[in-house]
């Protein structure tokens, strides 16, 4: 538990928060305190990050990391974000502020793709095209067999069930 608490001080998992010695701290702590002790026990570790700030820290901490950049329809992103913000009682960003942040995240994602050769896919294709998941597995050389379902993780998290219900398995393109 101490390792997870310490990583939280460095910001979100990409470690983008902080300056100086704290810059990238979360990625290094994850590598040193979680992944290193499990070496030889696990075949593969994956990191899911919704935000792209500080992706360089993760790539620096894990050289040779196979990256997959998943772009999601901004309308779906907005619906999920809006529901989460309103549920917490926080003020919504203006549409212009939200659009600016989405554009900033896509620019960061493009930089990740260019720098790492990340596989770029659409979230909607991942959810609906059965050929996409095998391509992802091949790109990351995953030993994992089988597949989950859209929203499977979110639906099992008690604090996120309302978000899973928001989309109900349907995507904006449908």
XYZ file of C-alpha atoms in Angstrom, residues 123 125-130 132-134 136-137 142 144-156 169 174:
28
model
C -12.009 2.772 -29.796
C -13.205 -0.356 -34.026
C -11.696 -2.080 -30.986
C -15.205 -2.627 -29.624
C -16.931 -3.696 -32.841
C -14.366 -5.138 -35.286
C -13.241 -8.640 -34.254
C -8.689 -5.385 -34.238
C -8.001 -7.204 -30.964
C -5.725 -9.809 -32.606
C -3.376 -5.298 -30.785
C -2.250 -8.610 -29.267
C 0.525 -10.453 -25.664
C -3.285 -13.329 -23.152
C -6.026 -15.308 -24.879
C -9.712 -14.480 -25.029
C -11.449 -11.154 -24.904
C -13.598 -9.160 -22.539
C -16.584 -7.037 -23.434
C -17.222 -3.332 -23.878
C -17.404 -1.657 -20.474
C -16.564 -4.883 -18.620
C -14.124 -3.230 -16.199
C -16.220 -0.119 -15.630
C -19.386 -2.127 -15.006
C -17.739 -4.056 -12.151
C -22.785 -1.008 -24.638
C -24.333 3.315 -33.841
